[in-house]
C-alpha positions as a Python dict, from the first residue, in 0.01 Angstrom:
ca = {
    (1, 'M'): (0, 0, 0),
    (2, 'R'): (166, 131, 314),
    (3, 'I'): (327, 437, 151),
    (4, 'V'): (-3, 548, -4),
    (5, 'R'): (-173, 524, 337),
    (6, 'S'): (98, 729, 509),
    (7, 'A'): (18, 1075, 642),
    (8, 'S'): (305, 1240, 454),
    (9, 'F'): (181, 1102, 118),
    (10, 'R'): (-175, 1215, 188),
    (11, 'L'): (-47, 1557, 291),
    (12, 'T'): (155, 1582, -31),
    (13, 'L'): (-150, 1489, -237),
    (14, 'A'): (-357, 1745, -50),
    (15, 'Y'): (-105, 2017, -133),
    (16, 'A'): (-86, 1894, -494),
    (17, 'S'): (-465, 1910, -521),
    (18, 'L'): (-461, 2258, -375),
    (19, 'F'): (-197, 2356, -630),
    (20, 'V'): (-404, 2212, -916),
    (21, 'V'): (-710, 2407, -800),
    (22, 'S'): (-496, 2721, -780),
    (23, 'A'): (-357, 2646, -1127),
    (24, 'V'): (-711, 2609, -1265),
    (25, 'V'): (-809, 2946, -1120),
    (26, 'L'): (-489, 3098, -1259),
    (27, 'F'): (-558, 2935, -1596),
    (28, 'G'): (-904, 3090, -1607),
    (29, 'A'): (-764, 3432, -1524),
    (30, 'V'): (-481, 3409, -1781),
    (31, 'Y'): (-716, 3266, -2045),
    (32, 'W'): (-967, 3548, -1999),
    (33, 'I'): (-708, 3828, -1974),
    (34, 'A'): (-512, 3708, -2279),
    (35, 'T'): (-827, 3662, -2486),
    (36, 'M'): (-958, 4007, -2398),
    (37, 'A'): (-617, 4166, -2463),
    (38, 'L'): (-589, 4011, -2811),
    (39, 'Q'): (-951, 4091, -2892),
    (40, 'N'): (-902, 4452, -2786),
    (41, 'D'): (-582, 4475, -2990),
    (42, 'M'): (-755, 4338, -3302),
    (43, 'A'): (-1055, 4563, -3246),
    (44, 'A'): (-828, 4869, -3214),
    (45, 'V'): (-654, 4786, -3545),
    (46, 'L'): (-986, 4733, -3722),
    (47, 'R'): (-1138, 5050, -3578),
    (48, 'T'): (-836, 5254, -3693),
    (49, 'E'): (-868, 5102, -4041),
    (50, 'A'): (-1241, 5180, -4058),
    (51, 'L'): (-1193, 5540, -3942),
    (52, 'Q'): (-926, 5593, -4206),
    (53, 'L'): (-1170, 5477, -4474),
    (54, 'A'): (-1439, 5705, -4329),
    (55, 'E'): (-1201, 6001, -4353),
    (56, 'I'): (-1128, 5925, -4722),
    (57, 'H'): (-1503, 5909, -4789),
    (58, 'R'): (-1560, 6241, -4613),
    (59, 'R'): (-1284, 6407, -4811),
    (60, 'D'): (-1317, 6253, -5160),
    (61, 'G'): (-1648, 6068, -5164),
    (62, 'L'): (-1748, 5713, -5260),
    (63, 'R'): (-1569, 5726, -5599),
    (64, 'A'): (-1231, 5762, -5423),
    (65, 'L'): (-1315, 5520, -5139),
    (66, 'A'): (-1388, 5219, -5362),
    (67, 'P'): (-1044, 5202, -5527),
    (68, 'E'): (-875, 5262, -5189),
    (69, 'V'): (-1059, 4963, -5044),
    (70, 'A'): (-958, 4753, -5344),
    (71, 'R'): (-598, 4863, -5300),
    (72, 'R'): (-596, 4779, -4930),
    (73, 'M'): (-743, 4435, -4993),
    (74, 'N'): (-412, 4347, -5163),
    (75, 'F'): (-185, 4534, -4916),
    (76, 'R'): (-159, 4341, -4590),
    (77, 'T'): (76, 4455, -4318),
    (78, 'R'): (-78, 4279, -4014),
    (79, 'G'): (-215, 3962, -4161),
    (80, 'P'): (-521, 3923, -4384),
    (81, 'I'): (-777, 4202, -4336),
    (82, 'Y'): (-1113, 4169, -4509),
    (83, 'Y'): (-1328, 4456, -4629),
    (84, 'L'): (-1687, 4529, -4720),
    (85, 'L'): (-1794, 4856, -4886),
    (86, 'Q'): (-2171, 4849, -4917),
    (87, 'A'): (-2388, 5117, -5080),
    (88, 'P'): (-2693, 5258, -4902),
    (89, 'N'): (-2912, 5021, -5106),
    (90, 'R'): (-2710, 4729, -4960),
    (91, 'Q'): (-2537, 4657, -5289),
    (92, 'V'): (-2176, 4547, -5243),
    (93, 'V'): (-1955, 4807, -5408),
    (94, 'V'): (-1626, 4630, -5341),
    (95, 'G'): (-1488, 4384, -5087),
    (96, 'N'): (-1427, 4023, -5005),
    (97, 'L'): (-1696, 3997, -4738),
    (98, 'P'): (-2059, 3912, -4808),
    (99, 'G'): (-2320, 4185, -4778),
    (100, 'M'): (-2508, 4222, -4452),
    (101, 'P'): (-2724, 4463, -4257),
    (102, 'P'): (-2519, 4755, -4124),
    (103, 'V'): (-2384, 4705, -3772),
    (104, 'E'): (-2207, 4972, -3570),
    (105, 'G'): (-1890, 4898, -3375),
    (106, 'V'): (-1726, 4564, -3299),
    (107, 'I'): (-1895, 4258, -3443),
    (108, 'D'): (-1809, 3889, -3402),
    (109, 'F'): (-1966, 3690, -3683),
    (110, 'Q'): (-1942, 3369, -3881),
    (111, 'S'): (-1866, 3364, -4253),
    (112, 'D'): (-1988, 3047, -4428),
    (113, 'T'): (-1978, 3154, -4797),
    (114, 'N'): (-1774, 2959, -5049),
    (115, 'A'): (-1690, 3251, -5279),
    (116, 'A'): (-1328, 3294, -5392),
    (117, 'D'): (-1113, 3514, -5166),
    (118, 'T'): (-1393, 3518, -4909),
    (119, 'P'): (-1287, 3400, -4563),
    (120, 'Q'): (-1462, 3117, -4388),
    (121, 'G'): (-1506, 3068, -4016),
    (122, 'R'): (-1528, 3312, -3729),
    (123, 'L'): (-1434, 3676, -3793),
    (124, 'L'): (-1393, 3982, -3576),
    (125, 'G'): (-1495, 4305, -3746),
    (126, 'F'): (-1561, 4673, -3695),
    (127, 'G'): (-1859, 4830, -3877),
    (128, 'L'): (-1919, 5196, -3949),
    (129, 'T'): (-2215, 5365, -4126),
    (130, 'L'): (-2109, 5677, -4315),
    (131, 'P'): (-2326, 5995, -4335),
    (132, 'D'): (-2469, 5907, -4678),
    (133, 'G'): (-2571, 5559, -4563),
    (134, 'T'): (-2267, 5378, -4703),
    (135, 'F'): (-2161, 5090, -4477),
    (136, 'V'): (-1796, 5005, -4425),
    (137, 'L'): (-1688, 4683, -4250),
    (138, 'V'): (-1330, 4586, -4176),
    (139, 'A'): (-1273, 4232, -4039),
    (140, 'Q'): (-994, 3996, -3944),
    (141, 'D'): (-976, 3620, -3904),
    (142, 'S'): (-1014, 3512, -3536),
    (143, 'G'): (-799, 3206, -3598),
    (144, 'Q'): (-498, 3357, -3420),
    (145, 'L'): (-720, 3414, -3118),
    (146, 'D'): (-824, 3048, -3129),
    (147, 'D'): (-461, 2942, -3169),
    (148, 'M'): (-360, 3147, -2867),
    (149, 'Q'): (-642, 2999, -2660),
    (150, 'R'): (-545, 2646, -2760),
    (151, 'A'): (-181, 2720, -2676),
    (152, 'I'): (-280, 2845, -2329),
    (153, 'V'): (-491, 2533, -2271),
    (154, 'R'): (-207, 2304, -2381),
    (155, 'A'): (48, 2487, -2166),
    (156, 'F'): (-163, 2465, -1854),
    (157, 'A'): (-260, 2104, -1925),
    (158, 'W'): (105, 2000, -1955),
    (159, 'A'): (208, 2209, -1655),
    (160, 'G'): (-77, 2075, -1441),
    (161, 'G'): (-17, 1715, -1547),
    (162, 'L'): (358, 1732, -1486),
    (163, 'T'): (306, 1908, -1154),
    (164, 'L'): (63, 1640, -1040),
    (165, 'L'): (301, 1366, -1160),
    (166, 'F'): (598, 1521, -981),
    (167, 'A'): (386, 1575, -670),
    (168, 'I'): (289, 1208, -661),
    (169, 'A'): (651, 1101, -718),
    (170, 'G'): (772, 1346, -452),
    (171, 'G'): (501, 1224, -217),
    (172, 'L'): (614, 865, -263),
    (173, 'L'): (978, 960, -197),
    (174, 'L'): (886, 1174, 104),
    (175, 'A'): (657, 909, 245),
    (176, 'G'): (924, 642, 197),
    (177, 'S'): (1185, 852, 375),
    (178, 'F'): (943, 937, 654),
    (179, 'L'): (840, 574, 700),
    (180, 'R'): (1203, 463, 718),
    (181, 'R'): (1260, 709, 1003),
    (182, 'I'): (942, 594, 1176),
    (183, 'D'): (1063, 234, 1140),
    (184, 'Q'): (1390, 335, 1309),
    (185, 'I'): (1192, 477, 1601),
    (186, 'S'): (978, 162, 1617),
    (187, 'R'): (1284, -67, 1613),
    (188, 'T'): (1448, 134, 1890),
    (189, 'S'): (1125, 125, 2094),
    (190, 'R'): (1106, -254, 2059),
    (191, 'A'): (1472, -289, 2157),
    (192, 'I'): (1412, -82, 2470),
    (193, 'M'): (1100, -284, 2557),
    (194, 'E'): (1312, -598, 2524),
    (195, 'G'): (1556, -463, 2783),
    (196, 'D'): (1820, -275, 2584),
    (197, 'L'): (1798, 58, 2766),
    (198, 'A'): (2111, 185, 2586),
    (199, 'A'): (1939, 176, 2242),
    (200, 'R'): (1899, 518, 2082),
    (201, 'I'): (1731, 651, 1767),
    (202, 'P'): (1987, 759, 1504),
    (203, 'A'): (1965, 1125, 1399),
    (204, 'R'): (2054, 1250, 1051),
    (205, 'G'): (2195, 1584, 1163),
    (206, 'T'): (1956, 1781, 940),
    (207, 'N'): (1793, 1952, 1241),
    (208, 'D'): (1452, 1918, 1079),
    (209, 'E'): (1131, 1846, 1271),
    (210, 'V'): (1194, 1471, 1284),
    (211, 'D'): (1554, 1526, 1398),
    (212, 'Q'): (1431, 1757, 1673),
    (213, 'L'): (1178, 1491, 1777),
    (214, 'V'): (1453, 1227, 1774),
    (215, 'T'): (1676, 1450, 1986),
    (216, 'G'): (1396, 1498, 2237),
    (217, 'L'): (1318, 1125, 2248),
    (218, 'N'): (1684, 1036, 2295),
    (219, 'A'): (1712, 1289, 2578),
    (220, 'M'): (1404, 1133, 2736),
    (221, 'L'): (1555, 786, 2697),
    (222, 'D'): (1879, 910, 2855),
    (223, 'R'): (1679, 1039, 3147),
    (224, 'I'): (1484, 713, 3179),
    (225, 'Q'): (1805, 511, 3166),
    (226, 'S'): (1960, 738, 3428),
    (227, 'L'): (1655, 695, 3654),
    (228, 'M'): (1655, 319, 3608),
    (229, 'T'): (2026, 303, 3683),
    (230, 'G'): (1969, 521, 3987),
    (231, 'L'): (1682, 300, 4097),
    (232, 'R'): (1897, -11, 4073),
    (233, 'Q'): (2178, 169, 4253),
    (234, 'V'): (1944, 287, 4528),
    (235, 'S'): (1808, -65, 4574),
    (236, 'S'): (2161, -199, 4601),
    (237, 'D'): (2269, 83, 4834),
    (238, 'I'): (1967, 36, 5058),
    (239, 'A'): (2037, -335, 5084),
    (240, 'H'): (2403, -271, 5160),
    (241, 'D'): (2405, 45, 5374),
    (242, 'L'): (2094, -21, 5580),
    (243, 'R'): (2202, -370, 5672),
    (244, 'T'): (2434, -238, 5943),
    (245, 'P'): (2178, -21, 6130),
    (246, 'L'): (1919, -297, 6099),
    (247, 'G'): (2173, -540, 6240),
    (248, 'R'): (2241, -306, 6532),
    (249, 'L'): (1867, -268, 6590),
    (250, 'R'): (1826, -646, 6601),
    (251, 'Q'): (2123, -675, 6836),
    (252, 'H'): (1975, -420, 7077),
    (253, 'L'): (1641, -600, 7074),
    (254, 'E'): (1806, -938, 7134),
    (255, 'E'): (2004, -791, 7422),
    (256, 'A'): (1684, -655, 7569),
    (257, 'R'): (1518, -993, 7535),
    (258, 'D'): (1803, -1211, 7655),
    (259, 'G'): (2019, -997, 7875),
    (260, 'A'): (1807, -727, 8037),
    (261, 'T'): (1750, -826, 8398),
    (262, 'T'): (1663, -485, 8535),
    (263, 'T'): (1430, -208, 8430),
    (264, 'E'): (1726, 23, 8365),
    (265, 'A'): (1897, -230, 8136),
    (266, 'F'): (1575, -291, 7949),
    (267, 'R'): (1521, 87, 7916),
    (268, 'A'): (1875, 138, 7782),
    (269, 'A'): (1833, -136, 7520),
    (270, 'T'): (1493, 9, 7421),
    (271, 'E'): (1635, 361, 7388),
    (272, 'A'): (1920, 230, 7170),
    (273, 'S'): (1669, 47, 6950),
    (274, 'I'): (1451, 357, 6917),
    (275, 'S'): (1757, 562, 6823),
    (276, 'E'): (1849, 313, 6550),
    (277, 'A'): (1486, 310, 6428),
    (278, 'D'): (1482, 690, 6417),
    (279, 'A'): (1800, 688, 6211),
    (280, 'L'): (1642, 441, 5971),
    (281, 'L'): (1324, 651, 5947),
    (282, 'E'): (1534, 960, 5884),
    (283, 'T'): (1719, 781, 5605),
    (284, 'F'): (1397, 666, 5438),
    (285, 'S'): (1249, 1013, 5480),
    (286, 'A'): (1554, 1162, 5307),
    (287, 'L'): (1523, 909, 5023),
    (288, 'L'): (1157, 994, 4979),
    (289, 'R'): (1240, 1363, 4987),
    (290, 'I'): (1505, 1322, 4717),
    (291, 'A'): (1261, 1125, 4500),
    (292, 'Q'): (994, 1395, 4535),
    (293, 'I'): (1244, 1667, 4448),
    (294, 'E'): (1373, 1482, 4141),
    (295, 'A'): (1013, 1433, 4026),
    (296, 'G'): (965, 1812, 4030),
    (297, 'A'): (664, 1800, 4260),
    (298, 'Q'): (763, 2127, 4434),
    (299, 'R'): (771, 2343, 4119),
    (300, 'S'): (405, 2439, 4159),
    (301, 'G'): (495, 2632, 4475),
    (302, 'F'): (787, 2828, 4329),
    (303, 'A'): (809, 3199, 4406),
    (304, 'E'): (1075, 3467, 4387),
    (305, 'V'): (1334, 3415, 4662),
    (306, 'D'): (1580, 3680, 4785),
    (307, 'L'): (1887, 3457, 4777),
    (308, 'S'): (2110, 3727, 4925),
    (309, 'A'): (1889, 3761, 5234),
    (310, 'L'): (1858, 3382, 5266),
    (311, 'L'): (2236, 3327, 5267),
    (312, 'R'): (2296, 3615, 5511),
    (313, 'S'): (2044, 3452, 5746),
    (314, 'L'): (2218, 3114, 5713),
    (315, 'G'): (2555, 3277, 5777),
    (316, 'E'): (2427, 3430, 6099),
    (317, 'T'): (2264, 3102, 6207),
    (318, 'Y'): (2570, 2886, 6145),
    (319, 'G'): (2818, 3140, 6283),
    (320, 'A'): (2762, 3019, 6637),
    (321, 'V'): (2754, 2656, 6528),
    (322, 'A'): (3092, 2701, 6358),
    (323, 'E'): (3243, 2848, 6672),
    (324, 'D'): (3118, 2551, 6878),
    (325, 'A'): (3281, 2316, 6624),
    (326, 'Q'): (3603, 2521, 6645),
    (327, 'H'): (3570, 2653, 6291),
    (328, 'A'): (3567, 3003, 6148),
    (329, 'L'): (3276, 3084, 5914),
    (330, 'E'): (3317, 3385, 5681),
    (331, 'T'): (3050, 3523, 5450),
    (332, 'E'): (3075, 3736, 5139),
    (333, 'I'): (2722, 3792, 5010),
    (334, 'A'): (2639, 4018, 4714),
    (335, 'G'): (2313, 4205, 4750),
    (336, 'G'): (2007, 4196, 4524),
    (337, 'V'): (2045, 3837, 4395),
    (338, 'T'): (1708, 3667, 4348),
    (339, 'L'): (1598, 3326, 4224),
    (340, 'T'): (1260, 3173, 4143),
    (341, 'G'): (1226, 2861, 4354),
    (342, 'D'): (1134, 2704, 4688),
    (343, 'R'): (1287, 2896, 4978),
    (344, 'R'): (1274, 2601, 5216),
    (345, 'L'): (1452, 2367, 4972),
    (346, 'L'): (1717, 2627, 4891),
    (347, 'A'): (1780, 2676, 5263),
    (348, 'Q'): (1815, 2300, 5308),
    (349, 'M'): (2059, 2277, 5016),
    (350, 'F'): (2295, 2544, 5150),
    (351, 'S'): (2255, 2412, 5507),
    (352, 'N'): (2370, 2067, 5390),
    (353, 'L'): (2676, 2219, 5225),
    (354, 'V'): (2771, 2429, 5527),
    (355, 'E'): (2716, 2137, 5767),
    (356, 'N'): (2932, 1909, 5550),
    (357, 'A'): (3211, 2166, 5562),
    (358, 'L'): (3179, 2204, 5941),
    (359, 'Y'): (3137, 1840, 6041),
    (360, 'H'): (3367, 1663, 5795),
    (361, 'T'): (3676, 1880, 5831),
    (362, 'P'): (3922, 1897, 6121),
    (363, 'A'): (3890, 2156, 6396),
    (364, 'G'): (4036, 2493, 6301),
    (365, 'T'): (3932, 2464, 5936),
    (366, 'G'): (3804, 2785, 5781),
    (367, 'V'): (3471, 2785, 5593),
    (368, 'R'): (3352, 3052, 5350),
    (369, 'L'): (2999, 3116, 5222),
    (370, 'V'): (3010, 3332, 4908),
    (371, 'L'): (2746, 3472, 4669),
    (372, 'R'): (2852, 3678, 4369),
    (373, 'E'): (2684, 3803, 4054),
    (374, 'T'): (2807, 3684, 3713),
    (375, 'A'): (2736, 3773, 3351),
    (376, 'T'): (2485, 3487, 3326),
    (377, 'G'): (2326, 3525, 3671),
    (378, 'F'): (2499, 3434, 3994),
    (379, 'E'): (2746, 3193, 4154),
    (380, 'A'): (2722, 3063, 4509),
    (381, 'E'): (3010, 2885, 4680),
    (382, 'V'): (3074, 2697, 5004),
    (383, 'A'): (3451, 2651, 5043),
    (384, 'D'): (3685, 2519, 5311),
    (385, 'N'): (4061, 2477, 5348),
    (386, 'G'): (4038, 2124, 5485),
    (387, 'P'): (4162, 1798, 5330),
    (388, 'G'): (3919, 1819, 5036),
    (389, 'I'): (3793, 1530, 4825),
    (390, 'P'): (4018, 1331, 4588),
    (391, 'A'): (3949, 1416, 4222),
    (392, 'G'): (3857, 1057, 4144),
    (393, 'E'): (3578, 1055, 4402),
    (394, 'R'): (3417, 1393, 4337),
    (395, 'D'): (3150, 1258, 4102),
    (396, 'K'): (3075, 964, 4333),
    (397, 'V'): (2994, 1173, 4642),
    (398, 'F'): (2668, 1284, 4479),
    (399, 'N'): (2546, 923, 4475),
    (400, 'R'): (2308, 812, 4746),
    (401, 'F'): (2478, 652, 5050),
    (402, 'Y'): (2828, 718, 4918),
    (403, 'R'): (3070, 823, 5191),
    (404, 'L'): (3442, 879, 5198),
    (405, 'D'): (3640, 633, 5410),
    (406, 'R'): (3740, 903, 5658),
    (407, 'S'): (3371, 1001, 5706),
    (408, 'R'): (3237, 659, 5790),
    (409, 'A'): (3305, 713, 6161),
    (410, 'T'): (3096, 1032, 6167),
    (411, 'P'): (2715, 1040, 6189),
    (412, 'G'): (2525, 1059, 5862),
    (413, 'S'): (2366, 852, 5590),
    (414, 'G'): (2554, 972, 5281),
    (415, 'L'): (2245, 1145, 5138),
    (416, 'G'): (2340, 1509, 5197),
    (417, 'L'): (2510, 1578, 4864),
    (418, 'A'): (2252, 1366, 4678),
    (419, 'M'): (1992, 1601, 4823),
    (420, 'V'): (2201, 1902, 4715),
    (421, 'R'): (2222, 1779, 4357),
    (422, 'A'): (1847, 1705, 4346),
    (423, 'I'): (1755, 2052, 4475),
    (424, 'A'): (2003, 2221, 4242),
    (425, 'G'): (1863, 2032, 3944),
    (426, 'L'): (1508, 2125, 4042),
    (427, 'H'): (1608, 2494, 4032),
    (428, 'G'): (1805, 2466, 3709),
    (429, 'L'): (2142, 2518, 3879),
    (430, 'A'): (2467, 2344, 3795),
    (431, 'V'): (2671, 2211, 4091),
    (432, 'E'): (3045, 2148, 4068),
    (433, 'L'): (3318, 2033, 4308),
    (434, 'R'): (3642, 2223, 4253),
    (435, 'D'): (3985, 2209, 4413),
    (436, 'G'): (4034, 2479, 4679),
    (437, 'N'): (4414, 2442, 4694),
    (438, 'P'): (4385, 2341, 4975),
    (439, 'G'): (4038, 2223, 5054),
    (440, 'L'): (3719, 2192, 4855),
    (441, 'R'): (3495, 2441, 4678),
    (442, 'V'): (3133, 2349, 4612),
    (443, 'V'): (3009, 2590, 4345),
    (444, 'L'): (2646, 2634, 4237),
    (445, 'H'): (2579, 2859, 3938),
    (446, 'T'): (2330, 2941, 3670),
    (447, 'P'): (2412, 2761, 3341),
    (448, 'N'): (2624, 2951, 3089),
}
């Protein structure tokens, strides 16, 4: 049976078995403690009774003790108590117990006589030899002790049996519930293997271990679907966006083959072809770089980076570049901001953002590089007061090869912001495009 073979059912049975073993140990302890407590209580009562009789004998002698024993045989306050008053010659003076050799202290004995008023079965007694050799024995039936022991055995037998029964029933229910959730995971896995990448495992919202596993698996499936979608998009983008440079490369080569009649013409066509090939190689290199970053290959080389010093250095480097492009670059860098990461990748990320602001905005546009501390870490910003990016296209510009219509005439492959997002994700940073009123603000910050 599948449920019986399940791990959850076996685990439940293991815990039930452990509980039964614990219950047996507890039963032994309770059985022994209760038996000893009742025995001690009975022995204390019998000892007190025997000492009282000894005191009467000391004070008034055997003649007064015999009638007192006879009186007490008929006066029972704590259940039937049996007596034996035996003379030094072992003749029974009075009592409802058979004569026996004197025994001192607590005695557990069996009475098998058939005399009237004489108890039968196991008795617990207390014997005392008086100074003149008279023997006094006070005893009580041990039946109540046996009854208590049988009651303890019955209670633990019922409790253990019911516990084991409930454990098996609970194990079956738990195993059934667990198997149903496993079946859901299996069905989703088969659906994904059959091509339905949007299939997800339903969660119950209980936030238990299985729900946490389901949440993790669904997040992994989201990531896989995103990567597969990105892969298909990249394949499509490569086919579409690289067709033009490959066409120009072919055109230059055909011109060199068919139209170059001089060394200079052939050299010009060759140089143009090499330039197109270099652009293609640069594009493929950028794609490979983005793939490596998204795979997290650089995390092993992470170290603490002084982000404040890095951005000051970039501000100084691009200050002259901005002037040549007829832009004004301002910096506002807070000191002491650090980040664990790859310094070279972080420099490339901020360089891409600054270059985008310088090269894709009209002359005279102002550019600001800002780093400020926040309650959750820091916030870095590259802002300009240029034409900005329409709100409907802000999410698209992070896609590989995506370029705004006004930027298609400028050099570039449309991979700069894709690289920025990949590097930001590698370092656990969120990147947002916000309206600069006018212009655009690219904000990178630690998650809230």
